[in-house]
Short mmCIF file of C-alpha atoms in Angstrom, two decimals:
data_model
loop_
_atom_site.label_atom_id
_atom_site.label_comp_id
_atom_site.label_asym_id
_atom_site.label_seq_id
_atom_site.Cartn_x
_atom_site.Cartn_y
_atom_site.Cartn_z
CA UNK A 262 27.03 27.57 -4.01
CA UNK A 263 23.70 28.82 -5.67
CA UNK A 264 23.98 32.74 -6.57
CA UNK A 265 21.24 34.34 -4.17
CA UNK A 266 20.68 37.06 -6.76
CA UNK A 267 20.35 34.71 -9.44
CA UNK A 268 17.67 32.86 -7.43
CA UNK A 269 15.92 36.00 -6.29
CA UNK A 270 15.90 37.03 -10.11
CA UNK A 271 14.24 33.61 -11.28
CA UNK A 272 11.72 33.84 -8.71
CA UNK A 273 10.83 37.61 -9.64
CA UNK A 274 10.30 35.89 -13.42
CA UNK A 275 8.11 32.94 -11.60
CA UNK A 276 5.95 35.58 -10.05
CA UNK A 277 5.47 37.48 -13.49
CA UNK A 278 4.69 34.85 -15.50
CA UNK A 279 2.51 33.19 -12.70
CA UNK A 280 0.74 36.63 -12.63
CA UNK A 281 0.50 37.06 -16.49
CA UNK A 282 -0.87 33.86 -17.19
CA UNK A 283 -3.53 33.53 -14.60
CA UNK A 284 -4.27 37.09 -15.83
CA UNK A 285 -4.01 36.24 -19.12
CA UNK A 286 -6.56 32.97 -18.98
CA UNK A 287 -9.02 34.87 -16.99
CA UNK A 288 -9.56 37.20 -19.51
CA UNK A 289 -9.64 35.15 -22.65
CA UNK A 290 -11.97 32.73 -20.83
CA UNK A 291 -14.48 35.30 -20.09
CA UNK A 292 -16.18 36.80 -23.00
CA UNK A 293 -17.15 32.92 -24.49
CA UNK A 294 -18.69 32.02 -20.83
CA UNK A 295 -20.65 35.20 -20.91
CA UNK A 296 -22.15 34.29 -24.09
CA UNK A 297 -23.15 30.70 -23.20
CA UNK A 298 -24.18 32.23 -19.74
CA UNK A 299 -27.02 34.30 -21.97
CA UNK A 300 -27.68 31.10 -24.07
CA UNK A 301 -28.67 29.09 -21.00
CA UNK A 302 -30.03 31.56 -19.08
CA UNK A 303 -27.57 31.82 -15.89
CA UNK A 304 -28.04 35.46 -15.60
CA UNK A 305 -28.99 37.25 -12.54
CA UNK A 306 -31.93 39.51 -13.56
CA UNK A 307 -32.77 42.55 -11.30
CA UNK A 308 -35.45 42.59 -8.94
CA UNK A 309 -36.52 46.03 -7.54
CA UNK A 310 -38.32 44.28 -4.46
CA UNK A 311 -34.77 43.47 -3.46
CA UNK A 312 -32.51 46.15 -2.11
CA UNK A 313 -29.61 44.19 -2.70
CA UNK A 314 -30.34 44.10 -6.36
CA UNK A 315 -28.94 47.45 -7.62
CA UNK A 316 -28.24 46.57 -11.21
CA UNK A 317 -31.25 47.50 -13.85
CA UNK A 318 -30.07 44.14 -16.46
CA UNK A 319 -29.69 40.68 -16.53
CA UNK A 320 -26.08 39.95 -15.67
CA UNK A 321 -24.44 36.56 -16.79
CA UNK A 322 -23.19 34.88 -13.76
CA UNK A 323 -20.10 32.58 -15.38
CA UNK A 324 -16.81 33.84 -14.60
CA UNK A 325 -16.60 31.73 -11.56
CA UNK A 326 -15.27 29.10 -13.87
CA UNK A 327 -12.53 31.37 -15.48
CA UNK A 328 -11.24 32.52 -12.63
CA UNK A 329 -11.23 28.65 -11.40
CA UNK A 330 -9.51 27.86 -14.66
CA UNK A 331 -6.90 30.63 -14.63
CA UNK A 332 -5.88 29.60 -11.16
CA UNK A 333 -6.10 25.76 -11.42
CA UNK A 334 -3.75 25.64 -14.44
CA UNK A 335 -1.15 28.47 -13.34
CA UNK A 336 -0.83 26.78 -10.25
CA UNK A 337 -0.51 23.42 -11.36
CA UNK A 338 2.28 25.04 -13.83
CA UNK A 339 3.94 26.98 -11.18
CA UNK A 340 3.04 25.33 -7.59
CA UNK A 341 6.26 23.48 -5.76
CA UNK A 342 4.03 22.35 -2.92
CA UNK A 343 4.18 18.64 -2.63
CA UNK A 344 1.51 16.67 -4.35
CA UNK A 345 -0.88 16.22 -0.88
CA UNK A 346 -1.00 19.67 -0.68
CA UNK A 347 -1.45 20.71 -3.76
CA UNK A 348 -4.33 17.80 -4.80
CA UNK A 349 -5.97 19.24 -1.48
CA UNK A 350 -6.39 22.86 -2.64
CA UNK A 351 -7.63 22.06 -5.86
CA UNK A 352 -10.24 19.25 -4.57
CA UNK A 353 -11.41 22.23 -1.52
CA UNK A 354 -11.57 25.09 -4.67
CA UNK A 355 -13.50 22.17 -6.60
CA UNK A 356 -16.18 21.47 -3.83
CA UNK A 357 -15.98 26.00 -2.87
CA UNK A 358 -16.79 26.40 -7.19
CA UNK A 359 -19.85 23.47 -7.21
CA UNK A 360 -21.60 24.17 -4.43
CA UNK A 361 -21.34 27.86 -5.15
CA UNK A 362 -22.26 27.61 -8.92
CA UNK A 363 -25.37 25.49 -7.45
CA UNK A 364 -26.57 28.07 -5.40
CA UNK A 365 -25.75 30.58 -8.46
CA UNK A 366 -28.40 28.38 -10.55
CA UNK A 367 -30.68 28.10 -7.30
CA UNK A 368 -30.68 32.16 -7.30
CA UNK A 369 -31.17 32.45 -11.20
CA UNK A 370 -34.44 31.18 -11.05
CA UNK A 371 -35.40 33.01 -7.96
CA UNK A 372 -34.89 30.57 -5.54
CA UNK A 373 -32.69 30.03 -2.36
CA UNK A 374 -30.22 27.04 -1.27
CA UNK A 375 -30.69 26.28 1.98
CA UNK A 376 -27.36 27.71 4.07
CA UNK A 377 -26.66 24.25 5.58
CA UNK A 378 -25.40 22.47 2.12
CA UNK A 379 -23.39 25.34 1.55
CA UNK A 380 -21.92 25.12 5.07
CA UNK A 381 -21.00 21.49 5.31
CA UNK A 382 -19.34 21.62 1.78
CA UNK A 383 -17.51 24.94 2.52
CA UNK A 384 -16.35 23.59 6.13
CA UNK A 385 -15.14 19.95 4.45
CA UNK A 386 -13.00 22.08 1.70
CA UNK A 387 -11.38 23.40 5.08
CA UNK A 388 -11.41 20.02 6.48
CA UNK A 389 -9.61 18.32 3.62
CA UNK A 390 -7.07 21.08 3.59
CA UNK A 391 -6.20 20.67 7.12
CA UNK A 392 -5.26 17.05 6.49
CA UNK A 393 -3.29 17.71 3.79
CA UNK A 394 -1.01 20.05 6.31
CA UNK A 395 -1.80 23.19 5.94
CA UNK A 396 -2.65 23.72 10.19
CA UNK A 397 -2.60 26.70 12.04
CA UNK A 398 -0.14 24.88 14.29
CA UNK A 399 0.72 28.03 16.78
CA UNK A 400 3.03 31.36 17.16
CA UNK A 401 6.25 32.15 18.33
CA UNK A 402 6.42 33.45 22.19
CA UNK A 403 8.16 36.61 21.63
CA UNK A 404 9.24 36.24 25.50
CA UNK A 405 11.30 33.37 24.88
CA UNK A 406 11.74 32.69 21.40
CA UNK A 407 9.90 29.52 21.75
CA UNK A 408 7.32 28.36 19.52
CA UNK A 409 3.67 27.53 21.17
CA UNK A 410 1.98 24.75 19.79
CA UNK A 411 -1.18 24.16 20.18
CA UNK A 412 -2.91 20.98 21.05
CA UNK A 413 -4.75 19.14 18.18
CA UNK A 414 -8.22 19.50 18.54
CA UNK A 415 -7.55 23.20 18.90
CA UNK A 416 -5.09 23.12 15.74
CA UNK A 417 -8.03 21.86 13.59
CA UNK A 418 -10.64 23.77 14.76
CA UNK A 419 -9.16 27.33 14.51
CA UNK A 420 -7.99 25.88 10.87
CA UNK A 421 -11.41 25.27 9.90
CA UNK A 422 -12.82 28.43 11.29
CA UNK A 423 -10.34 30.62 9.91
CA UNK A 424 -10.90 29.19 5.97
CA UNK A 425 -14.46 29.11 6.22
CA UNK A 426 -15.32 32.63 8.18
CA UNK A 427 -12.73 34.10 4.91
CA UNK A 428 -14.77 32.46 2.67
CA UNK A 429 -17.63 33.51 3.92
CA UNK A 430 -16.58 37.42 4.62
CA UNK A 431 -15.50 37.80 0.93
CA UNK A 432 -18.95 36.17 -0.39
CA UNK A 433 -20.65 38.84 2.22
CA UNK A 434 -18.75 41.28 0.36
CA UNK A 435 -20.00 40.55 -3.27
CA UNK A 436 -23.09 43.12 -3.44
CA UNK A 437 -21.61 45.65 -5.79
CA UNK A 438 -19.86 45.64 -9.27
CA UNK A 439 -16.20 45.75 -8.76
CA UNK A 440 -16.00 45.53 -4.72
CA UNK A 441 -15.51 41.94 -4.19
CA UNK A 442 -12.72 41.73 -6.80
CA UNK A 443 -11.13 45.11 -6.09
CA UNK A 444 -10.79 43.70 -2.46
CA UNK A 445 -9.42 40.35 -3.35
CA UNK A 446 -6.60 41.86 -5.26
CA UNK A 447 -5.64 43.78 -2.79
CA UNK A 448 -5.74 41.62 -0.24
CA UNK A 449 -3.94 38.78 -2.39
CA UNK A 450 -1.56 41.33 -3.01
CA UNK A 451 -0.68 42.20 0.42
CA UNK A 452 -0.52 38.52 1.17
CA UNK A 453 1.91 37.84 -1.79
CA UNK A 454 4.30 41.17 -0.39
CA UNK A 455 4.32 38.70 3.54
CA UNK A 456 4.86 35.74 1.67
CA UNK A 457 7.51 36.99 -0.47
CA UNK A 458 9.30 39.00 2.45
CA UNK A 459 9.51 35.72 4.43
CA UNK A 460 10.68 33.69 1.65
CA UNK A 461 7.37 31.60 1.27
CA UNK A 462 7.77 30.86 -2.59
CA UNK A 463 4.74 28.51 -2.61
CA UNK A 464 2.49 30.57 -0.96
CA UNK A 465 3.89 33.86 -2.40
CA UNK A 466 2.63 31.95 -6.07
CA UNK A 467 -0.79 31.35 -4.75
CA UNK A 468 -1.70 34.87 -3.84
CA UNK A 469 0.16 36.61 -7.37
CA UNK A 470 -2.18 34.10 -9.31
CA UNK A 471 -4.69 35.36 -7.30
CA UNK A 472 -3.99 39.34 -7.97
CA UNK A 473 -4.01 37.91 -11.89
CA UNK A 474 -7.58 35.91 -11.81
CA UNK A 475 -9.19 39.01 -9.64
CA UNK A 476 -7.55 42.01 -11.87
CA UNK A 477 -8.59 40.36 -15.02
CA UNK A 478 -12.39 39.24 -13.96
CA UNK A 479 -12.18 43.19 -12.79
CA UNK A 480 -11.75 44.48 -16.44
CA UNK A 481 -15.34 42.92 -16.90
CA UNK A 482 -16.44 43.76 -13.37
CA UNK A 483 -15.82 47.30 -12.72
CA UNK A 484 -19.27 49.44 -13.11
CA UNK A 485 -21.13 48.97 -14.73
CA UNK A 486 -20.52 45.23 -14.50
CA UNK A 487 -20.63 43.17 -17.63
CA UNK A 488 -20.49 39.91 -15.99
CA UNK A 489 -20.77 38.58 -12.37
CA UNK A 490 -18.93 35.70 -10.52
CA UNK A 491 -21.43 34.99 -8.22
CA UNK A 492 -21.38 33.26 -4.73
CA UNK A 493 -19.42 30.31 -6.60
CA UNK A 494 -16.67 32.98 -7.69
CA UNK A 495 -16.80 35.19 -4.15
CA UNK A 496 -16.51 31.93 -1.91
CA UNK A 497 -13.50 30.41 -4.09
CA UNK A 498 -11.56 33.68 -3.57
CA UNK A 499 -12.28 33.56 -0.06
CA UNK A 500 -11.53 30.00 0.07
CA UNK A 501 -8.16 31.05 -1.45
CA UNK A 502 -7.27 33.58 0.31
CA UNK A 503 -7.71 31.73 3.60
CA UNK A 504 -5.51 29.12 2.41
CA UNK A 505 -2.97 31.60 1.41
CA UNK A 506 -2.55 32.92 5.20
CA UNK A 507 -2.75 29.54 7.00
CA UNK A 508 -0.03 28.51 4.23
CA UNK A 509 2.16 32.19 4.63
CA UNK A 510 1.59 34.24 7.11
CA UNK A 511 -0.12 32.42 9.72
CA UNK A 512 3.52 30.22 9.88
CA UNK A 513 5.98 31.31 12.48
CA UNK A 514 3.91 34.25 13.20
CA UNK A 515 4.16 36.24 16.64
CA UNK A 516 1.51 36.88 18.93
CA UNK A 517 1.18 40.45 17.54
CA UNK A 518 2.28 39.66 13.96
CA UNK A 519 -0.82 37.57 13.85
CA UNK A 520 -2.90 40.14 13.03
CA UNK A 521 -1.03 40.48 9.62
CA UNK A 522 -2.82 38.29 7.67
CA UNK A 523 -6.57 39.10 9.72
CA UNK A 524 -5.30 43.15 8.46
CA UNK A 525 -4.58 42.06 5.01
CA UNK A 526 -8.41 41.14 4.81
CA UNK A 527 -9.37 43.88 7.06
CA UNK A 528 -12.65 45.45 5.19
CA UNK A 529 -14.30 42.26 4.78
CA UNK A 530 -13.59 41.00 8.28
CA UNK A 531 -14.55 43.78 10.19
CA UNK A 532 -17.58 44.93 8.14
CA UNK A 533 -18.65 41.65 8.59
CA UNK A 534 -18.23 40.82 12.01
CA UNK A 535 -20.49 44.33 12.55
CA UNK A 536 -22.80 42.72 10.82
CA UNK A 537 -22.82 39.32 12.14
CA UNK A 538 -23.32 41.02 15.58
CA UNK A 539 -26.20 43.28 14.30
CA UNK A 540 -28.22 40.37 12.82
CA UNK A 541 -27.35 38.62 16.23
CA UNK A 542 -28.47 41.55 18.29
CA UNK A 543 -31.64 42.06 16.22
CA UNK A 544 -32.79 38.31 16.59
CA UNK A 545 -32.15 37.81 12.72
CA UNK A 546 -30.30 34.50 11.09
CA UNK A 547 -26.95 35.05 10.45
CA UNK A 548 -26.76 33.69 6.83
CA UNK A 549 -30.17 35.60 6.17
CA UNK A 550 -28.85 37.85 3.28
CA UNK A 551 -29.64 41.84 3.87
CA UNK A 552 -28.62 45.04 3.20
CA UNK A 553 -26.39 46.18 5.84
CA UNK A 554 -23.48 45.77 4.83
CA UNK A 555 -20.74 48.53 4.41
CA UNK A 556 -21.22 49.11 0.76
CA UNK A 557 -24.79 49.06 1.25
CA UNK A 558 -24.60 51.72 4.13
CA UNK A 559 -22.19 53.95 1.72
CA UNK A 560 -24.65 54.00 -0.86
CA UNK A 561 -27.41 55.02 1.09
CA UNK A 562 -25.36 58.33 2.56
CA UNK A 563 -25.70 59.42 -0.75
CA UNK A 564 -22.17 58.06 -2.56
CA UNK A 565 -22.50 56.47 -5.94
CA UNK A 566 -21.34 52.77 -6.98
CA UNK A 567 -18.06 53.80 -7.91
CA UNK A 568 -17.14 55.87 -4.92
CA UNK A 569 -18.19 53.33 -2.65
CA UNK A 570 -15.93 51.10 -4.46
CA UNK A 571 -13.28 53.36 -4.53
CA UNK A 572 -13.93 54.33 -0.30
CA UNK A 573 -13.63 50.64 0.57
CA UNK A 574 -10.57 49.31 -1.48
CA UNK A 575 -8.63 52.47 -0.12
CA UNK A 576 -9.54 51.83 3.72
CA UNK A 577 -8.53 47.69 2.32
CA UNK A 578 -5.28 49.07 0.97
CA UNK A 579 -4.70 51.14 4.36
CA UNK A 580 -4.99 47.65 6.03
CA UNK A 581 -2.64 46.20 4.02
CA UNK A 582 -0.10 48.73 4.37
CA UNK A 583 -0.29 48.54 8.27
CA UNK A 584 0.26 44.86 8.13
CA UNK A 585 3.06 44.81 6.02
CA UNK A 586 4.46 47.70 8.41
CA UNK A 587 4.20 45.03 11.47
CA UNK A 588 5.99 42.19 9.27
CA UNK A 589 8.69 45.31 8.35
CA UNK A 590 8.83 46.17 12.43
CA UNK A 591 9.17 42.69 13.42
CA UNK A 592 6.62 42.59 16.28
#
């Protein structure tokens, strides 16, 4: 019989090194990309007729594709999901990373993607995860102890839904340096203490590689920013993340302990429901990019950049503590 210390000890090492190396690659990868970001002019340059745009230089816009590459190769490394799965999350990351580095290049030289590209590529990432088998399939009926599947149709759509409004909450959230990646790490994080507590190995080494990419692209994020990931690097840690809770915490979930993994991205998905219903309420599209968001509101009561940050990741990490209190009660 297998030692369960022993096993719990080689995991602990699997999470480390899955952690370090993602970090590790992240980092490394960086600095070149930001160079040849300057050379070919993917930079986003500052335009003061945009309130959005609060940095004063251009700011290369590459480290999408570290952050890709740190978590494509530690998870092909570390990942025991079989190979369906696994080929799915890297095609959906591949299709989140080129549409999003499109509409990086798109914004670079002032222009705008239209939002329905973006949409049907983001929602067919979903889509091809969902066949692969990672399905919101249902909850447990505390009454009875029974689980409560849902029928198909409903299944798939509540999958889609749930991977694309993540991936577009964290993108939302990418209008100030260090915000976006301060709130991904966090929220991988809490994901990785659920999946971990519930003996999820596979999707416990998702969401550490995830806390590795987002810490390391924050050494070069943090303000004043020295590079950017842009909506390509925003949307594939959305797209992540929303894979990571269909995959862990979403699975023989509760009726109340579903609202662990929708507290683990809490800021995001609040803020941005507010402002979803705002635009709606004001006649505006909901994709039309403003100023209204959280961080934007902070700023304009009079904090600075780094307080904002610091406001919002603390209110994330409060979210993230409650939901790991409801997996620790049970409910």
């Amino acid at each position: 019989m297998a030692d369960p210390g022993g096993i719990c000890i080689l995991y602990l090492y699997s999470y480390a090194a899955a952690f370090v190396m993602s970090f590790i690659i992240v980092l490394v990868l960086i600095p070149p990309l930001r160079r040849w970001a300057f050379r070919i002019d993917f930079v986003d340059k500052p335009r003061p007729d945009q309130e959005r745009k609060i940095h004063r230089e251009p700011i290369p816009m590459m480290a999408a594709l570290a952050i890709f590459a740190g978590f494509a190769c530690t998870y092909l490394l570390f990942a025991e999901d079989d190979r369906t799965q696994t080929s799915a999350i890297l095609a959906g990351s591949l299709l989140i990373l080129g549409i999003g580095t499109l509409d990086d290049w798109y914004k670079t030289r002032g222009k705008e993607l239209a939002a329905w590209p973006k949409m049907l590529v983001q929602m067919g990432a979903a889509v091809i995860v969902y066949k692969s088998g990672i399905v919101f399939y249902g909850f447990n009926n505390p009454l009875t102890g029974q689980d409560l599947i849902l029928w198909d149709w409903l299944q798939f759509l509540l999958t889609v839904l749930w991977i694309f409004g993540v991936t577009t909450v964290i993108n939302f959230t990418d209008g100030m340096d260090g915000l976006a990646g301060g709130i991904s790490a966090i929220s991988a994080g809490t994901l990785f203490v659920v999946a971990a507590a519930k003996g999820q190995e596979d999707s416990a080494i998702l969401a550490i590689i995830l806390v590795g990419a987002s810490l390391a692209y924050l050494r070069y994020n943090k303000p004043p920013a020295r590079v950017f990931m842009g909506d390509a690097g925003a949307t594939l840690l959305g797209f992540l993340l929303g894979v990571i809770a269909l995959d862990g915490a979403f699975k023989q979930a509760t009726v109340l302990s579903l609202l662990i993994p929708i507290l683990a991205l809490g800021v995001p998905i609040f803020d941005n429901l507010f402002v979803v219903f705002k635009r709606w309420r004001s006649g505006k599209p909901i994709y039309m990019a403003d100023a209204s968001q959280a961080h934007y509101r902070l700023l304009r009561s009079g904090l600075n950049q780094k307080q904002v940050v610091m406001v919002l990741c603390l209110l994330n990490v409060c979210f993230g503590l409650t939901s790991i209190i409801l997996l620790l009660l049970r409910v």
